[in-house]
């Protein structure tokens, strides 16, 4: 019995050794195969990189006009210039409707806008003149009651109101001190005759000098009662008046 047990143990040891040798051989073959695959992948990646590096840049065609009649390509707009749609998208979040209640219970309305970097709303002094209560509303219908007036200049017809956080106006319009030139395109954003947040387009007709109010911009953009206090914007998106 003991001899049989010893023989069984010896046979098992031999079988284990054979199995270990087989596993070692398979592991070595697997490692060699993985190394070959990695080397081939590295060679392919290097070849692709060399191909890209040696390729010549391809010139892209100029944008063509949507007219398929064979006309010449449409001229590109002046660098940095915005069209009316872009001006409106830029200015609308900064624009407000101002509604004032008069002592006799009637109401009047005007326009205003937020200035970049300043926690205030700019409008015309005559928009708020005589009002006992003022309310501001944005295009997305956020509202705030005006609790105070920061400054008023009757001579220049300018009034500054505080920017209430409830209006959620995160960024105002940029101001520029550079006067526009005659013939330059401008856009007016306001609330004419109750038609809220209306954009009109025109050109600068002339620059005038008023003894009391200083330099004035004459333009042919449609501006009606209710538009007072709204921004006049150039094609760079900056307020000129």
mmCIF file of C-alpha atoms in Angstrom:
data_model
loop_
_atom_site.group_PDB
_atom_site.id
_atom_site.type_symbol
_atom_site.label_atom_id
_atom_site.label_comp_id
_atom_site.label_asym_id
_atom_site.label_seq_id
_atom_site.Cartn_x
_atom_site.Cartn_y
_atom_site.Cartn_z
ATOM 1 C CA UNK A 1 0.000 0.000 0.000
ATOM 2 C CA UNK A 2 2.784 2.409 0.947
ATOM 3 C CA UNK A 3 4.587 1.640 -2.297
ATOM 4 C CA UNK A 4 1.403 2.325 -4.270
ATOM 5 C CA UNK A 5 0.959 5.637 -2.478
ATOM 6 C CA UNK A 6 4.562 6.636 -3.214
ATOM 7 C CA UNK A 7 4.136 5.725 -6.881
ATOM 8 C CA UNK A 8 0.954 7.784 -7.069
ATOM 9 C CA UNK A 9 2.731 10.750 -5.510
ATOM 10 C CA UNK A 10 5.604 10.394 -7.969
ATOM 11 C CA UNK A 11 3.208 10.219 -10.925
ATOM 12 C CA UNK A 12 1.351 13.297 -9.676
ATOM 13 C CA UNK A 13 4.633 15.184 -9.310
ATOM 14 C CA UNK A 14 5.614 14.313 -12.847
ATOM 15 C CA UNK A 15 2.212 15.395 -14.170
ATOM 16 C CA UNK A 16 2.469 18.709 -12.289
ATOM 17 C CA UNK A 17 5.915 19.351 -13.726
ATOM 18 C CA UNK A 18 4.698 18.618 -17.231
ATOM 19 C CA UNK A 19 1.688 20.953 -16.757
ATOM 20 C CA UNK A 20 3.938 23.738 -15.432
ATOM 21 C CA UNK A 21 6.272 23.382 -18.403
ATOM 22 C CA UNK A 22 3.301 23.559 -20.777
ATOM 23 C CA UNK A 23 1.910 26.675 -19.069
ATOM 24 C CA UNK A 24 5.330 28.352 -19.168
ATOM 25 C CA UNK A 25 5.602 27.604 -22.883
ATOM 26 C CA UNK A 26 2.105 29.009 -23.588
ATOM 27 C CA UNK A 27 2.848 32.165 -21.541
ATOM 28 C CA UNK A 28 6.089 32.708 -23.465
ATOM 29 C CA UNK A 29 4.268 32.292 -26.785
ATOM 30 C CA UNK A 30 1.545 34.752 -25.687
ATOM 31 C CA UNK A 31 4.117 37.343 -24.595
ATOM 32 C CA UNK A 32 5.993 36.997 -27.877
ATOM 33 C CA UNK A 33 2.765 37.441 -29.841
ATOM 34 C CA UNK A 34 1.772 40.539 -27.823
ATOM 35 C CA UNK A 35 5.195 42.049 -28.407
ATOM 36 C CA UNK A 36 4.856 41.459 -32.160
ATOM 37 C CA UNK A 37 1.392 43.116 -32.241
ATOM 38 C CA UNK A 38 2.682 46.143 -30.276
ATOM 39 C CA UNK A 39 5.655 46.523 -32.604
ATOM 40 C CA UNK A 40 3.413 46.373 -35.688
ATOM 41 C CA UNK A 41 1.028 48.968 -34.186
ATOM 42 C CA UNK A 42 3.923 51.296 -33.385
ATOM 43 C CA UNK A 43 5.247 50.959 -36.936
ATOM 44 C CA UNK A 44 1.795 51.732 -38.398
ATOM 45 C CA UNK A 45 1.383 54.795 -36.142
ATOM 46 C CA UNK A 46 4.828 56.087 -37.107
ATOM 47 C CA UNK A 47 4.042 55.618 -40.796
ATOM 48 C CA UNK A 48 0.730 57.521 -40.443
ATOM 49 C CA UNK A 49 2.463 60.374 -38.618
ATOM 50 C CA UNK A 50 5.100 60.597 -41.337
ATOM 51 C CA UNK A 51 2.381 60.664 -43.986
ATOM 52 C CA UNK A 52 0.557 63.528 -42.247
ATOM 53 C CA UNK A 53 3.773 65.480 -41.748
ATOM 54 C CA UNK A 54 4.700 65.211 -45.416
ATOM 55 C CA UNK A 55 1.224 66.124 -46.721
ATOM 56 C CA UNK A 56 0.796 69.587 -48.251
ATOM 57 C CA UNK A 57 -2.003 71.806 -46.894
ATOM 58 C CA UNK A 58 -5.077 71.934 -49.083
ATOM 59 C CA UNK A 59 -6.500 75.345 -49.939
ATOM 60 C CA UNK A 60 -10.156 75.662 -48.974
ATOM 61 C CA UNK A 61 -12.519 77.276 -51.496
ATOM 62 C CA UNK A 62 -14.102 80.621 -50.665
ATOM 63 C CA UNK A 63 -17.690 80.479 -49.511
ATOM 64 C CA UNK A 64 -19.976 80.581 -52.506
ATOM 65 C CA UNK A 65 -23.137 82.569 -52.889
ATOM 66 C CA UNK A 66 -26.391 80.633 -52.537
ATOM 67 C CA UNK A 67 -27.211 81.822 -56.048
ATOM 68 C CA UNK A 68 -26.678 78.868 -58.403
ATOM 69 C CA UNK A 69 -26.852 80.994 -61.566
ATOM 70 C CA UNK A 70 -23.068 81.200 -61.833
ATOM 71 C CA UNK A 71 -22.665 84.592 -60.178
ATOM 72 C CA UNK A 72 -19.422 85.532 -58.422
ATOM 73 C CA UNK A 73 -18.873 84.487 -54.792
ATOM 74 C CA UNK A 74 -20.540 86.696 -52.192
ATOM 75 C CA UNK A 75 -18.193 89.281 -50.675
ATOM 76 C CA UNK A 76 -17.092 88.566 -47.144
ATOM 77 C CA UNK A 77 -18.357 91.065 -44.537
ATOM 78 C CA UNK A 78 -15.984 93.590 -43.027
ATOM 79 C CA UNK A 79 -13.812 91.914 -40.417
ATOM 80 C CA UNK A 80 -15.475 92.173 -37.018
ATOM 81 C CA UNK A 81 -18.713 93.681 -38.364
ATOM 82 C CA UNK A 82 -22.019 92.271 -37.112
ATOM 83 C CA UNK A 83 -25.251 91.999 -39.040
ATOM 84 C CA UNK A 84 -28.640 92.962 -37.633
ATOM 85 C CA UNK A 85 -29.400 89.470 -36.358
ATOM 86 C CA UNK A 86 -26.118 89.335 -34.449
ATOM 87 C CA UNK A 87 -26.574 92.836 -33.026
ATOM 88 C CA UNK A 88 -30.043 91.918 -31.787
ATOM 89 C CA UNK A 89 -28.828 88.685 -30.166
ATOM 90 C CA UNK A 90 -26.053 90.614 -28.427
ATOM 91 C CA UNK A 91 -28.152 93.557 -27.259
ATOM 92 C CA UNK A 92 -31.484 91.974 -26.323
ATOM 93 C CA UNK A 93 -30.330 90.442 -23.008
ATOM 94 C CA UNK A 94 -29.075 93.904 -21.965
ATOM 95 C CA UNK A 95 -32.181 95.875 -22.954
ATOM 96 C CA UNK A 96 -35.093 96.754 -20.670
ATOM 97 C CA UNK A 97 -38.587 98.193 -20.790
ATOM 98 C CA UNK A 98 -39.211 100.960 -18.255
ATOM 99 C CA UNK A 99 -42.790 101.644 -17.138
ATOM 100 C CA UNK A 100 -43.504 104.717 -15.027
ATOM 101 C CA UNK A 101 -46.658 105.506 -13.077
ATOM 102 C CA UNK A 102 -47.631 109.183 -12.931
ATOM 103 C CA UNK A 103 -49.382 110.846 -9.969
ATOM 104 C CA UNK A 104 -52.724 110.859 -11.816
ATOM 105 C CA UNK A 105 -52.608 107.057 -12.186
ATOM 106 C CA UNK A 106 -51.667 107.011 -15.869
ATOM 107 C CA UNK A 107 -48.574 105.303 -17.205
ATOM 108 C CA UNK A 108 -45.794 106.063 -19.631
ATOM 109 C CA UNK A 109 -43.038 103.862 -20.897
ATOM 110 C CA UNK A 110 -39.544 104.074 -22.307
ATOM 111 C CA UNK A 111 -36.439 102.017 -22.825
ATOM 112 C CA UNK A 112 -33.059 101.483 -21.200
ATOM 113 C CA UNK A 113 -30.016 99.234 -21.214
ATOM 114 C CA UNK A 114 -27.331 97.840 -18.927
ATOM 115 C CA UNK A 115 -23.706 98.948 -19.254
ATOM 116 C CA UNK A 116 -20.841 96.469 -19.208
ATOM 117 C CA UNK A 117 -18.915 96.537 -15.942
ATOM 118 C CA UNK A 118 -21.420 98.830 -14.206
ATOM 119 C CA UNK A 119 -24.320 97.799 -11.982
ATOM 120 C CA UNK A 120 -26.700 100.291 -13.528
ATOM 121 C CA UNK A 121 -29.333 100.939 -16.179
ATOM 122 C CA UNK A 122 -29.066 103.944 -18.496
ATOM 123 C CA UNK A 123 -32.140 105.713 -19.856
ATOM 124 C CA UNK A 124 -33.314 109.228 -20.748
ATOM 125 C CA UNK A 125 -34.167 111.615 -17.939
ATOM 126 C CA UNK A 126 -37.518 112.482 -19.514
ATOM 127 C CA UNK A 127 -38.511 108.772 -19.403
ATOM 128 C CA UNK A 128 -38.620 108.815 -15.587
ATOM 129 C CA UNK A 129 -39.458 112.487 -15.080
ATOM 130 C CA UNK A 130 -42.596 113.049 -12.965
ATOM 131 C CA UNK A 131 -43.093 109.345 -12.145
ATOM 132 C CA UNK A 132 -44.006 108.308 -8.606
ATOM 133 C CA UNK A 133 -43.207 104.648 -9.283
ATOM 134 C CA UNK A 134 -40.949 102.853 -11.790
ATOM 135 C CA UNK A 135 -40.785 99.249 -12.888
ATOM 136 C CA UNK A 136 -38.189 97.608 -15.131
ATOM 137 C CA UNK A 137 -38.772 94.476 -17.220
ATOM 138 C CA UNK A 138 -36.425 92.436 -19.399
ATOM 139 C CA UNK A 139 -37.191 90.588 -22.625
ATOM 140 C CA UNK A 140 -37.395 87.299 -20.709
ATOM 141 C CA UNK A 141 -39.993 88.875 -18.380
ATOM 142 C CA UNK A 142 -37.862 89.359 -15.279
ATOM 143 C CA UNK A 143 -39.202 92.357 -13.322
ATOM 144 C CA UNK A 144 -37.949 94.711 -10.624
ATOM 145 C CA UNK A 145 -39.291 97.842 -8.946
ATOM 146 C CA UNK A 146 -36.904 100.796 -8.980
ATOM 147 C CA UNK A 147 -36.259 101.782 -5.375
ATOM 148 C CA UNK A 148 -33.965 104.736 -6.099
ATOM 149 C CA UNK A 149 -32.389 106.843 -8.840
ATOM 150 C CA UNK A 150 -28.599 106.979 -8.869
ATOM 151 C CA UNK A 151 -28.165 110.126 -10.985
ATOM 152 C CA UNK A 152 -30.039 112.480 -13.303
ATOM 153 C CA UNK A 153 -28.660 115.040 -15.765
ATOM 154 C CA UNK A 154 -31.555 117.030 -17.136
ATOM 155 C CA UNK A 155 -29.349 119.054 -19.510
ATOM 156 C CA UNK A 156 -28.009 115.940 -21.253
ATOM 157 C CA UNK A 157 -31.295 114.050 -20.745
ATOM 158 C CA UNK A 158 -29.589 111.130 -19.007
ATOM 159 C CA UNK A 159 -30.724 109.126 -15.985
ATOM 160 C CA UNK A 160 -28.920 106.279 -14.205
ATOM 161 C CA UNK A 161 -30.904 103.614 -12.349
ATOM 162 C CA UNK A 162 -29.592 100.775 -10.165
ATOM 163 C CA UNK A 163 -29.392 97.306 -11.728
ATOM 164 C CA UNK A 164 -31.508 94.997 -9.588
ATOM 165 C CA UNK A 165 -30.102 91.426 -9.298
ATOM 166 C CA UNK A 166 -33.629 90.118 -9.829
ATOM 167 C CA UNK A 167 -33.341 91.131 -13.494
ATOM 168 C CA UNK A 168 -30.482 88.634 -13.924
ATOM 169 C CA UNK A 169 -28.625 90.760 -16.462
ATOM 170 C CA UNK A 170 -25.170 89.248 -16.299
ATOM 171 C CA UNK A 171 -23.418 91.370 -18.906
ATOM 172 C CA UNK A 172 -24.103 94.836 -20.242
ATOM 173 C CA UNK A 173 -23.364 96.547 -23.529
ATOM 174 C CA UNK A 174 -19.993 98.101 -24.231
ATOM 175 C CA UNK A 175 -19.746 101.865 -24.602
ATOM 176 C CA UNK A 176 -17.484 103.543 -27.128
ATOM 177 C CA UNK A 177 -16.301 107.132 -27.051
ATOM 178 C CA UNK A 178 -15.518 107.056 -30.763
ATOM 179 C CA UNK A 179 -18.175 108.868 -32.745
ATOM 180 C CA UNK A 180 -19.599 107.049 -35.773
ATOM 181 C CA UNK A 181 -19.041 108.467 -39.227
ATOM 182 C CA UNK A 182 -21.748 109.811 -41.520
ATOM 183 C CA UNK A 183 -23.072 106.903 -43.568
ATOM 184 C CA UNK A 184 -22.170 104.278 -40.948
ATOM 185 C CA UNK A 185 -24.838 101.693 -40.119
ATOM 186 C CA UNK A 186 -26.453 101.897 -36.688
ATOM 187 C CA UNK A 187 -29.209 99.974 -34.904
ATOM 188 C CA UNK A 188 -31.772 101.281 -32.410
ATOM 189 C CA UNK A 189 -33.315 98.914 -29.842
ATOM 190 C CA UNK A 190 -36.345 100.000 -27.874
ATOM 191 C CA UNK A 191 -40.054 99.742 -27.196
ATOM 192 C CA UNK A 192 -41.783 102.048 -29.720
ATOM 193 C CA UNK A 193 -45.477 102.610 -29.132
ATOM 194 C CA UNK A 194 -45.790 99.489 -26.996
ATOM 195 C CA UNK A 195 -44.086 97.238 -29.555
ATOM 196 C CA UNK A 196 -41.626 95.836 -27.083
ATOM 197 C CA UNK A 197 -37.962 95.095 -27.859
ATOM 198 C CA UNK A 198 -38.000 96.261 -31.456
ATOM 199 C CA UNK A 199 -34.816 96.627 -33.508
ATOM 200 C CA UNK A 200 -34.602 99.179 -36.324
ATOM 201 C CA UNK A 201 -31.709 99.883 -38.660
ATOM 202 C CA UNK A 202 -30.465 103.046 -40.300
ATOM 203 C CA UNK A 203 -27.403 105.100 -41.082
ATOM 204 C CA UNK A 204 -25.799 108.075 -39.425
ATOM 205 C CA UNK A 205 -27.194 111.063 -41.317
ATOM 206 C CA UNK A 206 -25.097 113.765 -39.661
ATOM 207 C CA UNK A 207 -23.265 114.704 -36.468
ATOM 208 C CA UNK A 208 -24.622 117.812 -34.748
ATOM 209 C CA UNK A 209 -23.341 120.057 -31.955
ATOM 210 C CA UNK A 210 -25.877 121.245 -29.414
ATOM 211 C CA UNK A 211 -24.689 124.018 -27.063
ATOM 212 C CA UNK A 212 -26.421 122.436 -24.057
ATOM 213 C CA UNK A 213 -26.163 118.703 -24.748
ATOM 214 C CA UNK A 214 -22.912 118.514 -26.706
ATOM 215 C CA UNK A 215 -22.437 116.256 -29.730
ATOM 216 C CA UNK A 216 -25.559 114.625 -31.117
ATOM 217 C CA UNK A 217 -25.969 111.803 -33.640
ATOM 218 C CA UNK A 218 -28.636 112.296 -36.294
ATOM 219 C CA UNK A 219 -29.754 109.008 -37.851
ATOM 220 C CA UNK A 220 -32.624 107.728 -39.963
ATOM 221 C CA UNK A 221 -33.325 104.590 -37.903
ATOM 222 C CA UNK A 222 -37.013 104.603 -36.962
ATOM 223 C CA UNK A 223 -37.384 105.854 -33.372
ATOM 224 C CA UNK A 224 -40.868 106.455 -31.937
ATOM 225 C CA UNK A 225 -42.272 107.337 -28.485
ATOM 226 C CA UNK A 226 -41.351 104.473 -26.176
ATOM 227 C CA UNK A 227 -37.922 104.078 -27.787
ATOM 228 C CA UNK A 228 -36.454 106.905 -25.694
ATOM 229 C CA UNK A 229 -33.607 105.704 -23.504
ATOM 230 C CA UNK A 230 -32.750 102.724 -25.662
ATOM 231 C CA UNK A 231 -29.246 102.178 -27.088
ATOM 232 C CA UNK A 232 -28.000 103.223 -30.515
ATOM 233 C CA UNK A 233 -25.528 100.501 -31.487
ATOM 234 C CA UNK A 234 -22.880 100.305 -34.194
ATOM 235 C CA UNK A 235 -22.031 97.207 -36.220
ATOM 236 C CA UNK A 236 -19.419 96.215 -33.639
ATOM 237 C CA UNK A 237 -22.073 95.838 -30.962
ATOM 238 C CA UNK A 238 -20.980 98.945 -29.031
ATOM 239 C CA UNK A 239 -23.251 101.767 -27.863
ATOM 240 C CA UNK A 240 -22.562 105.064 -29.643
ATOM 241 C CA UNK A 241 -25.541 106.991 -28.246
#
